[in-house]
Short mmCIF file of C-alpha atoms in Angstrom, two decimals:
data_model
loop_
_atom_site.label_atom_id
_atom_site.label_comp_id
_atom_site.label_asym_id
_atom_site.label_seq_id
_atom_site.Cartn_x
_atom_site.Cartn_y
_atom_site.Cartn_z
CA MET A 660 -49.30 35.14 8.98
CA TYR A 661 -49.58 38.81 8.35
CA GLY A 662 -52.04 41.15 8.96
CA GLY A 663 -52.79 44.90 7.61
CA VAL A 664 -54.84 47.43 5.66
CA LEU A 665 -54.53 48.55 2.16
CA ILE A 666 -55.46 52.01 1.11
CA LEU A 667 -56.82 51.15 -2.67
CA GLU A 668 -56.59 55.54 -3.36
CA SER A 669 -52.63 54.57 -2.21
CA LEU A 670 -52.24 52.88 -5.52
CA LYS A 671 -50.93 53.75 -8.87
CA VAL A 672 -53.11 54.02 -11.13
CA GLY A 673 -53.40 50.97 -14.19
CA THR A 674 -51.75 48.75 -11.02
CA GLU A 675 -53.06 44.91 -10.24
CA LEU A 676 -52.01 43.24 -8.03
CA ASP A 677 -52.40 39.41 -9.07
CA GLY A 678 -50.87 36.27 -7.43
CA LEU A 679 -49.80 37.63 -4.02
CA GLN A 680 -52.36 34.79 -2.26
CA LEU A 681 -54.19 37.85 -0.27
CA ALA A 682 -57.04 36.48 2.32
CA VAL A 683 -59.48 39.57 1.89
CA ARG A 684 -60.88 39.80 5.42
CA LYS A 685 -63.10 43.50 5.19
CA ILE A 686 -63.52 45.98 2.10
CA SER A 687 -64.84 49.09 3.25
CA ARG A 688 -65.23 53.25 2.84
CA ILE A 689 -64.01 55.98 5.45
CA ALA A 690 -64.42 59.42 5.11
CA VAL A 691 -60.91 60.49 6.32
CA GLY A 692 -60.44 64.12 8.63
CA ASN A 693 -56.70 63.76 8.00
CA ALA A 694 -56.05 63.76 4.46
CA SER A 695 -53.37 65.95 3.33
CA ALA A 696 -53.85 68.15 0.17
CA ASP A 697 -52.46 65.38 -1.58
CA GLN A 698 -55.21 62.81 -0.49
CA PRO A 699 -58.52 62.22 -1.49
CA ALA A 700 -61.17 62.57 1.64
CA VAL A 701 -62.19 59.11 1.33
CA TRP A 702 -60.44 56.11 1.56
CA SER A 703 -61.53 52.09 0.26
CA LEU A 704 -59.71 49.95 2.52
CA LEU A 705 -58.85 46.57 2.17
CA GLU A 706 -58.07 44.46 4.98
CA PHE A 707 -56.22 41.37 4.66
CA GLU A 708 -54.07 38.28 5.58
CA VAL A 709 -51.07 37.26 4.46
CA GLU A 710 -48.26 34.77 4.19
CA ARG A 711 -45.36 35.67 2.51
CA GLY A 712 -44.23 39.25 3.62
CA GLU A 713 -41.38 39.88 2.17
CA GLU A 714 -42.86 39.47 -1.23
CA LEU A 715 -45.90 41.71 -0.41
CA ALA A 716 -43.45 44.33 0.59
CA GLU A 717 -41.58 44.25 -2.34
CA VAL A 718 -44.87 44.68 -4.62
CA LEU A 719 -45.93 47.03 -3.20
CA SER A 720 -43.29 49.17 -3.06
CA ARG A 721 -43.06 49.45 -6.91
CA VAL A 722 -46.87 50.06 -6.99
CA LEU A 723 -47.40 52.47 -4.16
CA ASP A 724 -48.26 56.68 -5.59
CA GLY A 725 -46.05 59.10 -4.28
CA PRO A 726 -45.06 60.77 -2.26
CA GLY A 727 -47.87 60.37 0.48
CA TRP A 728 -48.81 57.27 0.73
CA TYR A 729 -47.14 53.94 2.87
CA ALA A 730 -49.02 50.29 3.93
CA ASP A 731 -48.18 48.23 7.14
CA PHE A 732 -48.66 45.08 8.00
CA HIS A 733 -47.41 42.42 11.01
CA ASP A 734 -47.41 39.24 12.34
CA ASP A 735 -46.77 38.85 16.27
CA ARG A 736 -42.95 39.37 15.59
CA GLU A 737 -42.42 41.83 13.22
CA ILE A 738 -43.59 44.62 11.19
CA PHE A 739 -43.59 45.63 7.59
CA VAL A 740 -43.64 49.61 6.63
CA VAL A 741 -43.70 50.14 3.15
CA PHE A 742 -43.19 53.27 0.82
CA PRO A 743 -42.58 54.01 -2.70
CA GLY A 744 -39.56 52.60 -3.44
CA ARG A 745 -38.09 51.78 0.46
CA VAL A 746 -39.05 48.62 2.52
CA PHE A 747 -38.51 48.76 6.51
CA ARG A 748 -38.67 45.52 8.12
CA TYR A 749 -38.19 45.62 11.98
CA ALA A 750 -38.94 43.23 14.92
CA ARG A 751 -41.90 44.56 17.24
CA GLY A 752 -41.19 46.60 19.75
CA ASP A 753 -38.11 48.78 18.28
CA ASP A 754 -38.92 51.46 18.56
CA ARG A 755 -35.43 53.25 17.18
CA ALA A 756 -36.85 51.14 13.59
CA ARG A 757 -40.40 52.55 13.81
CA GLU A 758 -38.84 56.28 14.40
CA GLU A 759 -36.29 55.78 11.36
CA ALA A 760 -39.70 54.49 9.03
CA LYS A 761 -41.47 57.49 10.55
CA GLU A 762 -39.22 59.59 9.67
CA PHE A 763 -38.63 58.82 6.07
CA GLY A 764 -42.74 59.28 6.30
CA ARG A 765 -42.39 62.70 7.34
CA GLY A 766 -39.93 63.57 4.59
CA LEU A 767 -42.49 62.63 2.08
CA ALA A 768 -44.80 64.82 3.87
CA ILE A 769 -47.10 62.63 5.06
CA PRO A 770 -49.15 63.83 7.87
CA GLU A 771 -48.12 63.12 11.45
CA ALA A 772 -51.74 61.36 12.70
CA GLN A 773 -51.16 58.72 9.46
CA LEU A 774 -47.85 57.58 10.87
CA ASP A 775 -49.37 55.55 13.20
CA TRP A 776 -49.08 52.20 12.30
CA THR A 777 -48.86 49.29 14.76
CA ARG A 778 -45.87 49.03 17.38
#
């Protein structure tokens, strides 16, 4: 089972996520101190679990708004990091693959402090 957090503001306007079999664990709203100029100062967070990580990654790659957003989720073995139009999937502990994903995020002007997903 994969777990992660989806920032609802990261989705394109008009997005509907249905048929994904997400288990919602928690919904919260937070004030963000490191939001970029293109991001709102308050985010809605949906903490979830999902069995089919590949399917979720594919869907999110199509519906994440650009350029400054991503989503990540993981299980005990691997990590998915999803950007608009691009998915990184790698084994936990693979620092080289993690850095490659972070470098891609930097190219989208995502603030360094936000490139902090699970190792």
